[in-house]
Short mmCIF file of C-alpha atoms in Angstrom, two decimals:
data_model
loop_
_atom_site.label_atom_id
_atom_site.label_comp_id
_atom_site.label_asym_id
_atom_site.label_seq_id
_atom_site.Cartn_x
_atom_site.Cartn_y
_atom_site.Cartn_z
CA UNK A 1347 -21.40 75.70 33.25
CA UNK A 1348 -20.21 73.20 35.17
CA UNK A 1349 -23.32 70.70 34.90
CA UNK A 1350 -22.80 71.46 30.86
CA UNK A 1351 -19.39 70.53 30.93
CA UNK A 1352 -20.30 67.39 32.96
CA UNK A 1353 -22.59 66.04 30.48
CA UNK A 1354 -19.87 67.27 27.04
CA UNK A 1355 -17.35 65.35 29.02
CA UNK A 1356 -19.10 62.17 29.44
CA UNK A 1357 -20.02 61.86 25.50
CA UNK A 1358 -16.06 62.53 25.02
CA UNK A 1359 -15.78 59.31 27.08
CA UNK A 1360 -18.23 57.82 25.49
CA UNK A 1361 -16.51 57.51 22.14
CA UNK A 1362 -12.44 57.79 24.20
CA UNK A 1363 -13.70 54.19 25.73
CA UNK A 1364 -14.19 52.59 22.61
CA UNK A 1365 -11.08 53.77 21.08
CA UNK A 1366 -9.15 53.01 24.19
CA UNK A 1367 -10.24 49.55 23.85
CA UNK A 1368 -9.95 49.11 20.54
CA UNK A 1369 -6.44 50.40 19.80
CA UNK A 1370 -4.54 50.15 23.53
CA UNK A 1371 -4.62 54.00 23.16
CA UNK A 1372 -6.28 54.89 26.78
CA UNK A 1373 -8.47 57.24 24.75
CA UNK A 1374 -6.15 60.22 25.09
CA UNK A 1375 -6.26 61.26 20.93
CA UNK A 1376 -9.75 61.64 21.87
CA UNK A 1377 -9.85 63.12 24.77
CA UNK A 1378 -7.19 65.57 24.24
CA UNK A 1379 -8.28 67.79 20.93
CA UNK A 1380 -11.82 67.43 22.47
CA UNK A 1381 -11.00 69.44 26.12
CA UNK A 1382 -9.35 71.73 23.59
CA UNK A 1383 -12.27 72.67 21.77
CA UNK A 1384 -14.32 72.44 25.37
CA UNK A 1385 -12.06 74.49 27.38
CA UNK A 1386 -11.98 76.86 24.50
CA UNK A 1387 -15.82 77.19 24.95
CA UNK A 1388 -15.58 77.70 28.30
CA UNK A 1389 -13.22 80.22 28.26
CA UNK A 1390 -10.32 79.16 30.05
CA UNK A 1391 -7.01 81.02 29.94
CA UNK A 1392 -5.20 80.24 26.75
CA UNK A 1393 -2.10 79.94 28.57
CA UNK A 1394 -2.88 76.71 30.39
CA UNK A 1395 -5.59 75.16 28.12
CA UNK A 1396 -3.47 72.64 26.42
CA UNK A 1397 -1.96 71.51 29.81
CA UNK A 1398 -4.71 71.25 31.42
CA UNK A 1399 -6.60 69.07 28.46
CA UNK A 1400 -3.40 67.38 29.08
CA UNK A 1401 -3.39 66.60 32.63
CA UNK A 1402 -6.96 65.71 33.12
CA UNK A 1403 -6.99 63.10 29.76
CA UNK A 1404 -3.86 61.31 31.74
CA UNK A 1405 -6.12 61.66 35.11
CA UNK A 1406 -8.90 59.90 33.11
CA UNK A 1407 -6.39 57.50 31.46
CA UNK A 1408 -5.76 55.68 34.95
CA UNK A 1409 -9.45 54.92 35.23
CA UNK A 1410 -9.99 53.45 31.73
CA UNK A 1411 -7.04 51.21 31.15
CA UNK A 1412 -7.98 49.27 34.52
CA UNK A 1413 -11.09 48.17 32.41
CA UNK A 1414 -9.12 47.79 29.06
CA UNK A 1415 -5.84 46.12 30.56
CA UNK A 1416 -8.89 43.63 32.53
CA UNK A 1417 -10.48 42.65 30.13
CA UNK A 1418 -7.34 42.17 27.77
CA UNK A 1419 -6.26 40.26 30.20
CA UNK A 1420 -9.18 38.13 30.46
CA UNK A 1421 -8.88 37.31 26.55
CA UNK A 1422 -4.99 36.77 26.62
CA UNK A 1423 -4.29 39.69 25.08
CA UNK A 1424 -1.26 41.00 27.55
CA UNK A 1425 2.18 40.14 27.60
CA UNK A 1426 3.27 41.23 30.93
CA UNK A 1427 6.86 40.45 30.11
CA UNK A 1428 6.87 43.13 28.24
CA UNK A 1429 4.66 45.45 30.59
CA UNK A 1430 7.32 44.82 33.21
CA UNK A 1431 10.31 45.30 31.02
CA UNK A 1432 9.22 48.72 30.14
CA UNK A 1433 7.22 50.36 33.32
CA UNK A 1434 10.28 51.44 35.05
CA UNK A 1435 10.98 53.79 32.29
CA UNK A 1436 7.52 54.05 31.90
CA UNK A 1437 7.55 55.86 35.32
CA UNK A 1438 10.02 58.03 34.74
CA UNK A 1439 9.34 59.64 31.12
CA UNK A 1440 5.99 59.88 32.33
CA UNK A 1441 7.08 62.28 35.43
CA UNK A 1442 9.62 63.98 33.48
CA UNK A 1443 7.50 64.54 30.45
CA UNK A 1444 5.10 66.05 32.98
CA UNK A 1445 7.62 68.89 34.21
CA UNK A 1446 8.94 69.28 30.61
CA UNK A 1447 5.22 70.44 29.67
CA UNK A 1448 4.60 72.74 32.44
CA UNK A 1449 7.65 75.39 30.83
CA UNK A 1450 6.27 75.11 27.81
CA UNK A 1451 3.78 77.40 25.56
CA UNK A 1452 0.39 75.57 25.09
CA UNK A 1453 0.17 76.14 21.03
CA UNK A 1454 3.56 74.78 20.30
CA UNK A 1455 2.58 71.98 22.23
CA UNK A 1456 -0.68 70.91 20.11
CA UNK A 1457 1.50 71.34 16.83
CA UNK A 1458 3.97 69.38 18.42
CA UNK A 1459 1.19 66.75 19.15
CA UNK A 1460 -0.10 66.79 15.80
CA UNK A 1461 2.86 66.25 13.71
CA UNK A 1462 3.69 63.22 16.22
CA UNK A 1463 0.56 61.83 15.84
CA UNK A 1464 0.96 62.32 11.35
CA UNK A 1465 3.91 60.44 11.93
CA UNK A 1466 3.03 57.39 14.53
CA UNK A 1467 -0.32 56.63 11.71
CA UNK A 1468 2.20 57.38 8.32
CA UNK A 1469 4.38 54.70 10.32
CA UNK A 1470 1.96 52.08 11.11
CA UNK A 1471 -0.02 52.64 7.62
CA UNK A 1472 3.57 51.57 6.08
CA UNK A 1473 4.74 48.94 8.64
CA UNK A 1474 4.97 45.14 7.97
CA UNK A 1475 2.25 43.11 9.43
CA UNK A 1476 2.33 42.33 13.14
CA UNK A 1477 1.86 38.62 12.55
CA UNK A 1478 1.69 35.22 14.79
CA UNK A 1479 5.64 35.10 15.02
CA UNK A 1480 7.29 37.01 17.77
CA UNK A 1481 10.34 38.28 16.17
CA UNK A 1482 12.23 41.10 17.81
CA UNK A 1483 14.22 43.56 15.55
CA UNK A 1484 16.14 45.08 18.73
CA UNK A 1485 17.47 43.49 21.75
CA UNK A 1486 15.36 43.19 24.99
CA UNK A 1487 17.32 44.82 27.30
CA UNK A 1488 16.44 48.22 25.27
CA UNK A 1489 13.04 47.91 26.72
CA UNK A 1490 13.62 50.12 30.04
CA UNK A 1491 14.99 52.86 27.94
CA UNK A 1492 12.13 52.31 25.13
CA UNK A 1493 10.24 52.74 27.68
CA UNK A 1494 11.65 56.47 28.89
CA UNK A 1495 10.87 57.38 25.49
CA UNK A 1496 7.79 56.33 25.47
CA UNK A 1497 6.65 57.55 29.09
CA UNK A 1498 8.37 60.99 28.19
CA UNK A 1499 6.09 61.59 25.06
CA UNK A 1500 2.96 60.19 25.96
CA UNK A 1501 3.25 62.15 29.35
CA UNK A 1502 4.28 65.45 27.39
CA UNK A 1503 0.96 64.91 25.00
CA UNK A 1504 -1.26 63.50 27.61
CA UNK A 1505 -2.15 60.34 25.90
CA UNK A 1506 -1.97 56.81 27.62
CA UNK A 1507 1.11 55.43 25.69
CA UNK A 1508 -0.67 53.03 23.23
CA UNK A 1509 0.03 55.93 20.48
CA UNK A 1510 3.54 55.04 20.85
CA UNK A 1511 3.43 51.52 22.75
CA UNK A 1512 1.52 49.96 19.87
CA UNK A 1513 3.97 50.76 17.07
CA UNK A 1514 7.31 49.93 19.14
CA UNK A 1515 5.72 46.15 20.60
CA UNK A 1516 4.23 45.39 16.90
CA UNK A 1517 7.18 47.07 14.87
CA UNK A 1518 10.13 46.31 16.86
CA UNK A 1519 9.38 43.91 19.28
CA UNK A 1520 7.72 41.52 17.28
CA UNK A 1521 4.56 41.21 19.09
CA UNK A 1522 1.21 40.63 17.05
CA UNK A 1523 -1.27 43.15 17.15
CA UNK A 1524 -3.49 42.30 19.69
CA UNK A 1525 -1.05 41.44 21.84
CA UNK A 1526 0.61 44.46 21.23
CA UNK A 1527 -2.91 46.67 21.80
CA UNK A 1528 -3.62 44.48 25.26
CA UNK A 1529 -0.05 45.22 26.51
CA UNK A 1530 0.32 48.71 25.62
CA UNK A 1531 -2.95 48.98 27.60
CA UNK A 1532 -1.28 47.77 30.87
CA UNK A 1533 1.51 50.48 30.41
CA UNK A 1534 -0.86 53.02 30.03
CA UNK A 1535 -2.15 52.40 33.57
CA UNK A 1536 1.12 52.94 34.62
CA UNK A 1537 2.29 56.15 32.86
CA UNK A 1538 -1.25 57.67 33.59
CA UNK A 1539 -0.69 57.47 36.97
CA UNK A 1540 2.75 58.99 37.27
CA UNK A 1541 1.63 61.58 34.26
CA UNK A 1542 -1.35 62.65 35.90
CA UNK A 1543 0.87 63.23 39.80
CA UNK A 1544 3.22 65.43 37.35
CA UNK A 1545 0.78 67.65 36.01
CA UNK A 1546 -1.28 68.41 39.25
CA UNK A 1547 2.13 68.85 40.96
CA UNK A 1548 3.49 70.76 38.29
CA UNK A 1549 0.11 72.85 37.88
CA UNK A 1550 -0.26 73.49 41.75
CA UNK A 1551 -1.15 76.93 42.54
CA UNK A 1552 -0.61 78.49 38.78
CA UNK A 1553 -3.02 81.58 38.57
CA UNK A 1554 -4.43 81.17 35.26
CA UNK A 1555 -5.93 78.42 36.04
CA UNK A 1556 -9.87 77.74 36.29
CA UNK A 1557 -11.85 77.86 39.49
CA UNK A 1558 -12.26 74.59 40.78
CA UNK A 1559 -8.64 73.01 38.93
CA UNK A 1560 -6.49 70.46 40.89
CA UNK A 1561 -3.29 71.32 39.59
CA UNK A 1562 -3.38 70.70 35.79
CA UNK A 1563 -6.23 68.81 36.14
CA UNK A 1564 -10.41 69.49 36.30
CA UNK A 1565 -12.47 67.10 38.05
CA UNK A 1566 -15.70 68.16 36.40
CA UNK A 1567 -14.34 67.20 33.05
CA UNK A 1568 -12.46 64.10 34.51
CA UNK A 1569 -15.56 62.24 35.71
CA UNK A 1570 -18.00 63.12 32.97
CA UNK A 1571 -14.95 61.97 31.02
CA UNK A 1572 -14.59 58.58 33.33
CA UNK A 1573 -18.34 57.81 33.49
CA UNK A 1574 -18.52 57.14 29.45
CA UNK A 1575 -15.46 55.56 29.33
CA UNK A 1576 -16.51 52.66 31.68
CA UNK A 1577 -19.51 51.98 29.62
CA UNK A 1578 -17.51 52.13 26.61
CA UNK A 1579 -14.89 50.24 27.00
CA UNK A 1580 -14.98 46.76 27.10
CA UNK A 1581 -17.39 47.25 23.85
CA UNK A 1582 -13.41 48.46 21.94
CA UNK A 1583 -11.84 45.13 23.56
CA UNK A 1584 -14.71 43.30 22.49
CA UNK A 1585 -13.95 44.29 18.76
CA UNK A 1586 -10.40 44.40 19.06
CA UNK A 1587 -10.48 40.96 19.99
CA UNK A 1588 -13.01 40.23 16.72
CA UNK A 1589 -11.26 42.35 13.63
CA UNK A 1590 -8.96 41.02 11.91
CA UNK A 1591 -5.25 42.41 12.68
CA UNK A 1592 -4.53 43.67 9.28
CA UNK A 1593 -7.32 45.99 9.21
CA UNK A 1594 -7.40 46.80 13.22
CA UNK A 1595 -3.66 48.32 11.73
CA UNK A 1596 -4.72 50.10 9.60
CA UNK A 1597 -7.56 51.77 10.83
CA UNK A 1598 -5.47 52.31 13.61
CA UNK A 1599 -2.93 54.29 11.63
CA UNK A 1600 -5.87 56.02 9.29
CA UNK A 1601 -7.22 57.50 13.10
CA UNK A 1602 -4.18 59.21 13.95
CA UNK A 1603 -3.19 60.94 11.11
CA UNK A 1604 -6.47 62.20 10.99
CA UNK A 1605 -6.66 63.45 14.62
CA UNK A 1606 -2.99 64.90 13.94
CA UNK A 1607 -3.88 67.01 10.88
CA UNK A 1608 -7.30 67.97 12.33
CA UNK A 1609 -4.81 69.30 15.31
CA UNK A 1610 -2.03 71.05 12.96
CA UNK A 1611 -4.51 72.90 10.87
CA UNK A 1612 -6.47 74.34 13.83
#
């Protein structure tokens, strides 16, 4: 079983690295509805399947936005003004997000995730273009509590922030979008980290939970998971850094509402 998983895991992470390069997501829309439908196979308790598909994609999150927010970096493609402004309520969504998930029942969760993500791709499908002028529509010193929101959510649906990140830096900060992507990327890293410490702390000790978990978290999933992420990667910076912006939008959008219906309809 576990050997099995291993191997479904890593071609998850295959495809989660090039999205989490490509979009500044840290793979998590992936990752997420795919432990679903593996956990599912695998028979683990229905009471703790969605959290702990949620804590192990924020576990893997931490690995693969070092390589994104890297090589982002590398191609200028991170405004760590902004990644600054917004970690410290970053942090702190992220953890309370975390504890906010561990009361709650795992099927209202993944509607919960799905309508969000309808809504972040109806949102960016509408929104004006990110362009080459940085023009903010809100004033900067909202970014720690932008961030809150942001770390809250992300944390509570186990994705890397991007989901959200993207749409607030290109929308309402003003940012173009692959500045946006490259930034949101460096929060990720962030929120992953203080995510992932919720949900095994949260997790600790539950007894539904599969032989072998670490909290809300499963480390044979998380390093098949890792392992095809790293390859994957820097290939989704490569081409976020190539497409134009217009259409890395929109495909952007088109990907979540898709993932979000695919989740509401299950």
């Amino acid at each position: 079983m576990i050997s099995m998983l291993f191997v479904a895991a890593m071609i998850t992470g295959l495809l989660a690295g090039v999205v989490a390069g490509l979009f500044g997501v840290g793979g998590g829309i992936i990752i997420v509805p795919a432990l679903l439908f593996l956990f599912a196979h695998y028979e683990v308790n229905p009471e703790v399947i969605m959290h702990l598909a949620v804590g192990t994609s924020l576990a893997t999150i931490v690995v693969t936005n070092i390589s994104a927010t890297l090589n982002h970096h590398r191609r200028g493609g991170v405004d760590w003004k902004h990644v600054i402004q917004f970690t410290p309520g970053i942090l702190l969504g992220a953890w309370l997000g975390a504890q906010v998930a561990a009361t709650m029942n795992g099927a209202l969760l993944r509607l919960l995730f799905g309508c969000f993500e309808v809504a972040v791709g109806l949102q960016m499908l509408r929104g004006k273009k990110g362009g080459g002028a940085e023009t903010s529509v809100i004033p900067g010193f909202f970014n720690p509590a932008l961030g809150l929101v942001i770390g809250t959510i992300s944390s509570l649906f186990g994705i890397g922030g991007g989901t959200l990140a993207v749409p607030v830096l290109n929308l309402l900060r003003g940012l173009p979008m692959i500045k946006a992507v490259g930034s949101a990327s460096a929060m990720g890293f962030f929120l992953a980290c203080s995510g992932a410490l919720g949900y095994i702390q949260s997790g600790w000790g539950h007894a539904n939970l599969p032989a072998g978990a670490f909290g809300f978290v499963l480390p044979s999933a998380f390093f098949g998971i890792v392992c095809g992420t790293l390859l994957t990667t820097p290939v989704g910076v490569r081409l976020a850094h190539t497409l134009p912006q217009s259409l890395l939008k929109r495909g952007f959008g088109v990907f979540l509402v898709l993932v979000g219906i695919r989740l509401i309809i299950k």
